[in-house]
Structures are given as C-alpha cells and as structure tokens.
Coordinates of C-alpha atoms and ligand atoms in Angstrom, one line a residue:
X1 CA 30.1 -27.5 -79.4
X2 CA 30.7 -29.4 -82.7
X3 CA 27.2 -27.7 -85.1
X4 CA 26.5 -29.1 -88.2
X5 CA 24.8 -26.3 -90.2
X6 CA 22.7 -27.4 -93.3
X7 CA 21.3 -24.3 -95.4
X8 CA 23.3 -20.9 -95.0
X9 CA 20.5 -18.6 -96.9
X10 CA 19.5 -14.9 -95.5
X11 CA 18.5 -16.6 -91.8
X12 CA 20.9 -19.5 -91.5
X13 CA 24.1 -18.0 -92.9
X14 CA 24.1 -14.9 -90.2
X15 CA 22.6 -17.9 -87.7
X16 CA 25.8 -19.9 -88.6
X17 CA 28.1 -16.8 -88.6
X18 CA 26.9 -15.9 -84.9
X19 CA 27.2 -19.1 -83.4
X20 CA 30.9 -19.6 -85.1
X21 CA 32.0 -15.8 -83.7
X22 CA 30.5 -17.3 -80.5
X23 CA 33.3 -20.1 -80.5
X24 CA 31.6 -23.4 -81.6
X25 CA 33.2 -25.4 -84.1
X26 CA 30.9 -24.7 -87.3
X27 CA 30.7 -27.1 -90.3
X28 CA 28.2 -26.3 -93.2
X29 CA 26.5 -26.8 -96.4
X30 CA 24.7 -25.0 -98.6
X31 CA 24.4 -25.7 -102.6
X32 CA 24.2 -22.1 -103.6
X33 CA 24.3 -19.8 -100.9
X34 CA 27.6 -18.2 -99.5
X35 CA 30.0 -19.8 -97.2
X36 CA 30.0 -17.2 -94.0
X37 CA 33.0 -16.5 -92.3
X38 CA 34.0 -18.9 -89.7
X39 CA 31.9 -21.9 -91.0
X40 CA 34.0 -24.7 -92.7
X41 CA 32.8 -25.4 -96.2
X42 CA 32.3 -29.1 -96.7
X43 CA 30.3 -30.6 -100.2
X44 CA 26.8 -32.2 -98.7
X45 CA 25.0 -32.6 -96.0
X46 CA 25.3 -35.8 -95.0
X47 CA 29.3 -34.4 -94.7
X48 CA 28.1 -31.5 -92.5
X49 CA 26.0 -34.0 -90.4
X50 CA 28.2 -36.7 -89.7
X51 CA 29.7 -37.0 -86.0
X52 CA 28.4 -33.4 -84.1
X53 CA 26.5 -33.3 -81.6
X54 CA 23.9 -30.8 -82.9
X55 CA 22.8 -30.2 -86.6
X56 CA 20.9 -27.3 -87.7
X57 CA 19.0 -26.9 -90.9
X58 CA 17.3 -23.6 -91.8
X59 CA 15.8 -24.7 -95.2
X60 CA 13.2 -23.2 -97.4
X61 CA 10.1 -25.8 -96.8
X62 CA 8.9 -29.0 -95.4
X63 CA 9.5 -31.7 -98.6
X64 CA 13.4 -30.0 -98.6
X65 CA 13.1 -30.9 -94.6
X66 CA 12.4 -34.2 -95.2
X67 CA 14.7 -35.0 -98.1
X68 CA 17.8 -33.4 -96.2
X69 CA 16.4 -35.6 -92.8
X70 CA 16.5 -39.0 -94.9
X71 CA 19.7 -37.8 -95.9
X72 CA 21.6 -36.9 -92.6
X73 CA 19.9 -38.7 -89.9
X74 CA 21.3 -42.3 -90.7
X75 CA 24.7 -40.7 -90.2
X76 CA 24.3 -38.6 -87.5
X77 CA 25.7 -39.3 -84.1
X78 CA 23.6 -41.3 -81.5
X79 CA 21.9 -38.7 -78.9
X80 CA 22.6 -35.8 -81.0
X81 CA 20.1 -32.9 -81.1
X82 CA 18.7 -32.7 -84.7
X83 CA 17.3 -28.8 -84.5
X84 CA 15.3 -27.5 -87.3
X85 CA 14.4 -23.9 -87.4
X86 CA 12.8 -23.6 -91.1
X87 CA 9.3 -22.6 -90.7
X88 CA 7.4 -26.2 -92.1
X89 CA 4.1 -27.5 -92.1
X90 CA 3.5 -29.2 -88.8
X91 CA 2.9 -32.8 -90.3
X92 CA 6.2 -32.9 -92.0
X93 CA 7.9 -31.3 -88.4
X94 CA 6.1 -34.1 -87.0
X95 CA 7.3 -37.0 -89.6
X96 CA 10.5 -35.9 -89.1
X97 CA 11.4 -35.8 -85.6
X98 CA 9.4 -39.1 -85.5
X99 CA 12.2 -40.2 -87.7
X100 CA 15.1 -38.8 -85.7
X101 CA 13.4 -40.5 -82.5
X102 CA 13.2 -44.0 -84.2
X103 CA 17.0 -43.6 -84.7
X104 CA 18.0 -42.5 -80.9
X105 CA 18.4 -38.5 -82.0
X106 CA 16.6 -36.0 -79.9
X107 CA 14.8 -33.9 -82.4
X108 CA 13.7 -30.5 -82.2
X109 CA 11.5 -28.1 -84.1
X110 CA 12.5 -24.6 -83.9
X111 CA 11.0 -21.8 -86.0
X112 CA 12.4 -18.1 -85.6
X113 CA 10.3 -14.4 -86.0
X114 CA 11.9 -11.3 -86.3
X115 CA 13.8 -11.8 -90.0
X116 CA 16.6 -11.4 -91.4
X117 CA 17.2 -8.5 -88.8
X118 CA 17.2 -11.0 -86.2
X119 CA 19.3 -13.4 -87.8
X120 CA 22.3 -10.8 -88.0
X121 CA 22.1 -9.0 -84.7
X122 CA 21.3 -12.5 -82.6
X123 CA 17.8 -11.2 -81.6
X124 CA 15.3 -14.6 -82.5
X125 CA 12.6 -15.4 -80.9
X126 CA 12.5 -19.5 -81.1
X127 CA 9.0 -21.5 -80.7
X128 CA 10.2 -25.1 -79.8
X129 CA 8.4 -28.2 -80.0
X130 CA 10.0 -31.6 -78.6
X131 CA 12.3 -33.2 -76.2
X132 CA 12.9 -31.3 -73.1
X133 CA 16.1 -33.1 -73.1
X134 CA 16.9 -31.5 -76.7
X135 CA 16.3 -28.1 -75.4
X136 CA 17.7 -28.1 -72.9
X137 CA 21.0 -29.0 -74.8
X138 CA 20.2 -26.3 -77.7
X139 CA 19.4 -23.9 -74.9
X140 CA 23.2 -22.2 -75.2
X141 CA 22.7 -21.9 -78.9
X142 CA 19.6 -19.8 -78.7
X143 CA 21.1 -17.8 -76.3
X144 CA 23.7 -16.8 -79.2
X145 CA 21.5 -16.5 -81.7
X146 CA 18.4 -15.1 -80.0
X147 CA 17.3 -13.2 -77.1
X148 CA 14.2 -15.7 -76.4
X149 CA 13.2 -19.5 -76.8
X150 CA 9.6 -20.8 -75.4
X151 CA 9.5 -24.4 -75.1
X152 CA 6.4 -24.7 -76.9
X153 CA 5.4 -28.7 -76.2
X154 CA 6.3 -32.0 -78.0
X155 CA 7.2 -32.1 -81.1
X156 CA 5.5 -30.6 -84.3
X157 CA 4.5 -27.2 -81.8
X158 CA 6.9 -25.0 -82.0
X159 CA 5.4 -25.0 -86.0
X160 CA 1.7 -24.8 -84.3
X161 CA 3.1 -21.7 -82.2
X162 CA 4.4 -20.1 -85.3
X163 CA 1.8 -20.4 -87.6
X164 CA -0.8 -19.6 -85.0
X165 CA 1.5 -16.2 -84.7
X166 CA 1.7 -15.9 -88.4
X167 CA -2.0 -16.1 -88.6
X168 CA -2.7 -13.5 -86.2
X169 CA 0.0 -10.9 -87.9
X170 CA -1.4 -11.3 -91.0
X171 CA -5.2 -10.6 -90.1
X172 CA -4.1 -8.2 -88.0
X173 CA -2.3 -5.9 -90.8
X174 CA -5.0 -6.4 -93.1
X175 CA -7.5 -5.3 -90.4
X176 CA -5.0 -2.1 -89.8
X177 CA -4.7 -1.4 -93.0
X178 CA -8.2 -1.5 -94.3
X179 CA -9.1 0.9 -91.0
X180 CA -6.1 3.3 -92.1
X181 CA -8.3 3.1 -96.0
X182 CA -11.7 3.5 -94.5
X183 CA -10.1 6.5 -92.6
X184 CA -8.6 8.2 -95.2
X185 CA -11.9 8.3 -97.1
X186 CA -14.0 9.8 -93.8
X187 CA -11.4 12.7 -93.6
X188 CA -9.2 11.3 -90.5
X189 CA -5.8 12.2 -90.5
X190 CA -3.6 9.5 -90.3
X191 CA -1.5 10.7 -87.8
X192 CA -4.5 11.4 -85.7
X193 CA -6.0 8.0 -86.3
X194 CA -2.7 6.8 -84.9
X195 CA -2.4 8.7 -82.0
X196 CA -6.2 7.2 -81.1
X197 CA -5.9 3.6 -82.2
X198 CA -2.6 3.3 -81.2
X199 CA -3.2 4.0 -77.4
X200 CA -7.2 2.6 -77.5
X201 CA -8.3 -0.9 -77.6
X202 CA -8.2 -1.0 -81.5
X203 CA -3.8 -1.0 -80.5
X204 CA -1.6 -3.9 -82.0
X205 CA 1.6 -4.9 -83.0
X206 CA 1.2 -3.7 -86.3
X207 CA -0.5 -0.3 -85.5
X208 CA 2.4 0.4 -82.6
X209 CA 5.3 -1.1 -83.9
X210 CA 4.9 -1.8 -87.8
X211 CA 2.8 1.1 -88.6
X212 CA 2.0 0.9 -92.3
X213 CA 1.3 4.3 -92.6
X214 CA 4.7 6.2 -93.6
X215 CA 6.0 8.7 -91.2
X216 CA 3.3 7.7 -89.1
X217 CA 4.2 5.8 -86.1
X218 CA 8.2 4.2 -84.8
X219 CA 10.4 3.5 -88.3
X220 CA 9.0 0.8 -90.3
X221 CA 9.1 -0.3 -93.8
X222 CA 6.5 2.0 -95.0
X223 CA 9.4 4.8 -94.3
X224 CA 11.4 2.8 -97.4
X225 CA 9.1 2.5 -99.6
X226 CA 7.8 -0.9 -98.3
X227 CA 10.6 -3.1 -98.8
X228 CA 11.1 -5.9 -96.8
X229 CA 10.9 -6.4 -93.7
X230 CA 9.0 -8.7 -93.8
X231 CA 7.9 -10.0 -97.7
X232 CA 4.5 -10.3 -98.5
X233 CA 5.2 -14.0 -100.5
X234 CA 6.4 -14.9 -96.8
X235 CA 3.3 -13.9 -95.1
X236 CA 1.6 -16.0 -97.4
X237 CA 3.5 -19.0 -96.9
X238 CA 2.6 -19.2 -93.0
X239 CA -1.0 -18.2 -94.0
X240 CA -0.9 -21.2 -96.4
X241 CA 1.0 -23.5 -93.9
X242 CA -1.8 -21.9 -91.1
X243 CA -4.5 -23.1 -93.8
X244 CA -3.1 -26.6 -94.6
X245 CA -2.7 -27.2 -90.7
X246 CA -6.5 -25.9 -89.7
X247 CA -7.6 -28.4 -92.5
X248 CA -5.8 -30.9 -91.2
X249 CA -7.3 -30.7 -87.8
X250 CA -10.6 -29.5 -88.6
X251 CA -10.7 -25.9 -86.9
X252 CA -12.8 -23.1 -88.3
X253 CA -10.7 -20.0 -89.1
X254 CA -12.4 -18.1 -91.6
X255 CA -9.8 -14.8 -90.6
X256 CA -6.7 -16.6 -91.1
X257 CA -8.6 -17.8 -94.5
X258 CA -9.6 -14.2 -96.0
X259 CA -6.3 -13.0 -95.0
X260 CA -4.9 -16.2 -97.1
X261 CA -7.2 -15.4 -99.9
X262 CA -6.2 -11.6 -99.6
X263 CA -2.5 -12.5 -99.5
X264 CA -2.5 -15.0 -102.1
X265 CA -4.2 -12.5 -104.8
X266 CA -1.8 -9.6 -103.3
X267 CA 1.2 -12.0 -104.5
X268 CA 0.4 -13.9 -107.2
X269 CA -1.5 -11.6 -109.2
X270 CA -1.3 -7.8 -108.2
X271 CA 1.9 -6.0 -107.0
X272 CA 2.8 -7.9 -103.6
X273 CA 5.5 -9.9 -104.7
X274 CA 9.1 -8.4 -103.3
X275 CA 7.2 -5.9 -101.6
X276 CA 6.7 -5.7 -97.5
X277 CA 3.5 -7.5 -96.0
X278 CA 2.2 -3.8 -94.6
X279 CA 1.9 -2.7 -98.6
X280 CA -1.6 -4.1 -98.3
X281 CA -2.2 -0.2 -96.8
X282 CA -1.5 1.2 -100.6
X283 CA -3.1 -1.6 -101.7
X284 CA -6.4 -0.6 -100.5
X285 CA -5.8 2.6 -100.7
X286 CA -6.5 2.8 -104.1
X287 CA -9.3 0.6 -104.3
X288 CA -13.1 0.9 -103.5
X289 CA -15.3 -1.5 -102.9
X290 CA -15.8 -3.0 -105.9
Ligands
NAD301 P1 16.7 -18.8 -98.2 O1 16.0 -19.2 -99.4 O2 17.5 -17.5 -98.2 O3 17.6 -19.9 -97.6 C1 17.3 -21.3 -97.7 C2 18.6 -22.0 -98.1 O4 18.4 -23.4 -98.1 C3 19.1 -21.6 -99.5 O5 20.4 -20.9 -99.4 C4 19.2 -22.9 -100.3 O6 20.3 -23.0 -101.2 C5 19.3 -23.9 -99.1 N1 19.0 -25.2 -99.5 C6 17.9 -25.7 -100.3 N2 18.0 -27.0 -100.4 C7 19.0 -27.4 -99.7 C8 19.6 -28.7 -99.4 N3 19.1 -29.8 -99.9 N4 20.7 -28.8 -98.6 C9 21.2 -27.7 -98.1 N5 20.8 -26.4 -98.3 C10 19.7 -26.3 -99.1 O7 15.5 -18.6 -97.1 P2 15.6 -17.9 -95.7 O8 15.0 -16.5 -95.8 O9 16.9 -18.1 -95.1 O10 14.5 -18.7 -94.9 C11 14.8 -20.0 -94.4 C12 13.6 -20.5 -93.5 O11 13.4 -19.6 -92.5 C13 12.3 -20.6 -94.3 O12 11.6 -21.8 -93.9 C14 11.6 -19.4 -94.0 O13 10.2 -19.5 -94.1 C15 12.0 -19.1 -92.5 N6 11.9 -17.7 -92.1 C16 12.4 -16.7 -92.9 C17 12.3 -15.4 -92.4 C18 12.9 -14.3 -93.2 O14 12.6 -13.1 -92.9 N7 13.6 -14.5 -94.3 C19 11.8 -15.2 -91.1 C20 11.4 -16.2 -90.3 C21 11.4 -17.5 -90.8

C-alpha cells in the first residue's frame, strides 16, 4: 500500500519502520524526529499526505490533531483511510473524523497500549473507533504493527476505549501500591503479600504483570530503577484526557479523579516526572498519612 506517515516520534517512527520492512511504500514527515530506515523523507505533511491511500499520524495531542487534519485532508485522496493512532481527547477524535467524512475520507481513530515496546517489536493493541469500511481496509496494517485491533464502535471510541483503560491502570497501581505501603508498615513481606494478592481476588494487571515491588513478581520497571515503561507524565495525560471526557458527559468518577489529583502532584510537583507510573510504590513508601 501507498502510507502516508505524519509524526515519526518513539511510537510512530518504529510504527513507520515496521510497516516499510513489511513492504508498503512509506512516505513521512516529522519536523524534528528522525527519518527511519525505509521511510522516504518528504518536507510537510500535506507532501506526505497527498495521493495514498492511507495516512497515519501518531502525534503528541488533540489541538496538533487537528492542525495537521486541516492541513492534509483537503489534499488527500478521495476514499482514503485517514487513521490516527495518537491518544486525543475524544471531542477533537470526533471533530476530526467529522471533517474527513464531510470530505469523502473514511476516518479512523486508533489509539495503541503497550509503549514504545510495542511499537518496535509490532505487538499494539489498537482501540478503533469509526467506519467499518475503514477498518477493514487498515486491518493489514495492524496486523504488521500489532498483534490485536478491537473495532471499538463509531468514531471518537476507540479514544473512549483507551481512556476508559487508562483510567482503570492508573487507579489500579495506585490502589497496589498504597496496599504494598500499608503492608510494609504491618510487617508483611512483600514477596509474601505477592504471592497472596497475586493469586486472590485482590490480583490485577499491575500486581501480576507490572509488579511495583522490585524483585517481586515477573521483570518490570521497578527491577531498573523505575524508568519508563510506562512515564508517569503519560499516565497523567489519559487521566486528564479520562477527566476532560467524564466532564464532558457528565459521569461520576471520583477514582479516575483521585488518581488524576494523585498523578498530577506526583508530576508536577514531587519526583514523578521521567520516572515510571509504578514509582508511586516509593512514593508512598516514604510517606505517612499526613
Ligand atoms: P513523541 O513526542 O515521541 O512523538 C510525537 C511526534 O510528533 C514528535 O516527533 C513531533 O516532532 C511530531 N510532531 C509534532 N507536531 C507535528 C506536526 N505538525 N507534523 C508532524 N509531526 C509533528 O510522542 P510518542 O511517545 O511517539 O507518542 C505519540 C502518541 O502516542 C501520543 O499521543 C501518546 O500519548 C501516544 N502513546 C504513547 C505511548 C508511549 O509509551 N510513548 C504509548 C501509547 C500511546
């Protein structure tokens, strides 16, 4: 296939270098980041856009979305597939394929979990929201560049998917992690408070498979000294997106908002910044409850 690919940062450029190793003619732009190998350089968007049948962006946040959509869709091809896979707030996903419908493209939102890991070794999951036409077109791609794709609904909820995940992850570590604190005080061992959790109904993601306790638990960032993985500042940009969206529709989630709060101080004014989203365990850790 003829891709245009529009941002080539830590997800898109190993995104773009898979899909080119797989064969399909990549063109792409990116104003700062690295040109991978087998991607043709070209100097804008609208240059990367023009004439193929499917453009990709992978771009830091909603208002860059929409500024690159204005940009490329008057010059894409008719019945292309416009596929973003940035993780956005839902109302911009939303005015955006809206957009690419008006002017006869099949628009789909796309956002990716598992990392920058994922990115390289072709292991995405992708949360799709939009035409089943569109997928079913992109449908090869994701099978290059991930091992899953859910077709999540019309457009704008593949973003709902993702920040409904996000949400989830990030109350859940802070729930593990304050229970690994409270059981450090009471004398628990942590790797006996693994062994129980992890195989009792307290169990998770994050206890089994992301354990924030080092050498506690299968190999996770806590084993390196908490570097990302997963950054904290990322966590707190789905919480945020998760926030903005539950406002805009009215729903009561007072977890996803305490782990917001939580995450928001952990960045912006303690030590979270650069460090992985499980460092919340050391965070407690050496606090009490004042
Ligand atoms: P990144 O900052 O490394 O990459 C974004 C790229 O977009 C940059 O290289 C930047 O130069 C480029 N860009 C900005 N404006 C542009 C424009 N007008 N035209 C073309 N390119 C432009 O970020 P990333 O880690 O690759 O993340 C990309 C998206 O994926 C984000 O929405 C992020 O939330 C999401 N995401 C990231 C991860 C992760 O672990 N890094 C995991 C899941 C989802």
């Amino acid at each position: 296939m003829k891709i245009g690919f529009i941002g080539l940062g830590n997800m898109g450029g190993p995104m773009a270098a898979n899909l080119a190793a797989a064969g399909h003619e990549v063109t792409g732009f990116d104003p700062i980041a690295p040109y991978p190998e087998g991607v043709t350089p070209v100097k804008s968007g609208r240059d990367a856009a023009r004439g193929q049948e499917i453009v990709i962006t992978m771009l830091p946040d909603g208002p860059i979305l929409r500024a690159v959509a204005a940009e490329i869709v008057p010059v894409m091809a008719a019945g292309a597939v416009l596929l973003d896979c940035s993780t956005v707030d839902v109302e911009s996903a939303r005015a955006v394929a809206a957009e690419a419908e008006a002017a006869g493209l099949l628009p789909l939102d796309a956002p990716v979990s598992g990392g920058t890991g994922g990115a390289k070794g072709g292991t995405l999951t992708f949360m799709v929201g939009g035409p089943e036409a569109g997928f079913a077109r992109a449908r090869p791609l994701f099978e290059i560049m991930g091992q899953k794709a859910v077709h999540c609904g019309p457009a704008g909820n593949g973003q709902a998917a993702k920040i409904c995940n996000n949400m989830i992850l990030g109350a859940t570590m802070i729930a593990t992690c304050e229970a690994f604190a409270l059981a450090d005080k009471l004398g628990l061992d942590r790797q006996a408070m693994f062994d129980v959790v992890s195989t009792s109904s307290g169990y998770s993601w994050t206890m089994n498979a992301y354990c924030p306790a080092p050498g506690v638990g299968p190999e996770s960032p806590a084993d390196n000294g908490y570097q990302p993985g997963f950054a904290a500042e990322l966590m707190l940009k789905d919480l945020r997106l998760a926030q903005q969206a539950a406002e805009a529709v009215d729903a009561d989630t007072p977890m996803g908002q305490a782990a917001r709060d939580l995450y928001d101080r952990f960045v912006e004014s303690e030590d979270g910044r650069g460090r992985d989203f499980s460092a919340m365990l050391p965070r407690f850790e050496a606090r009490g409850r004042g």
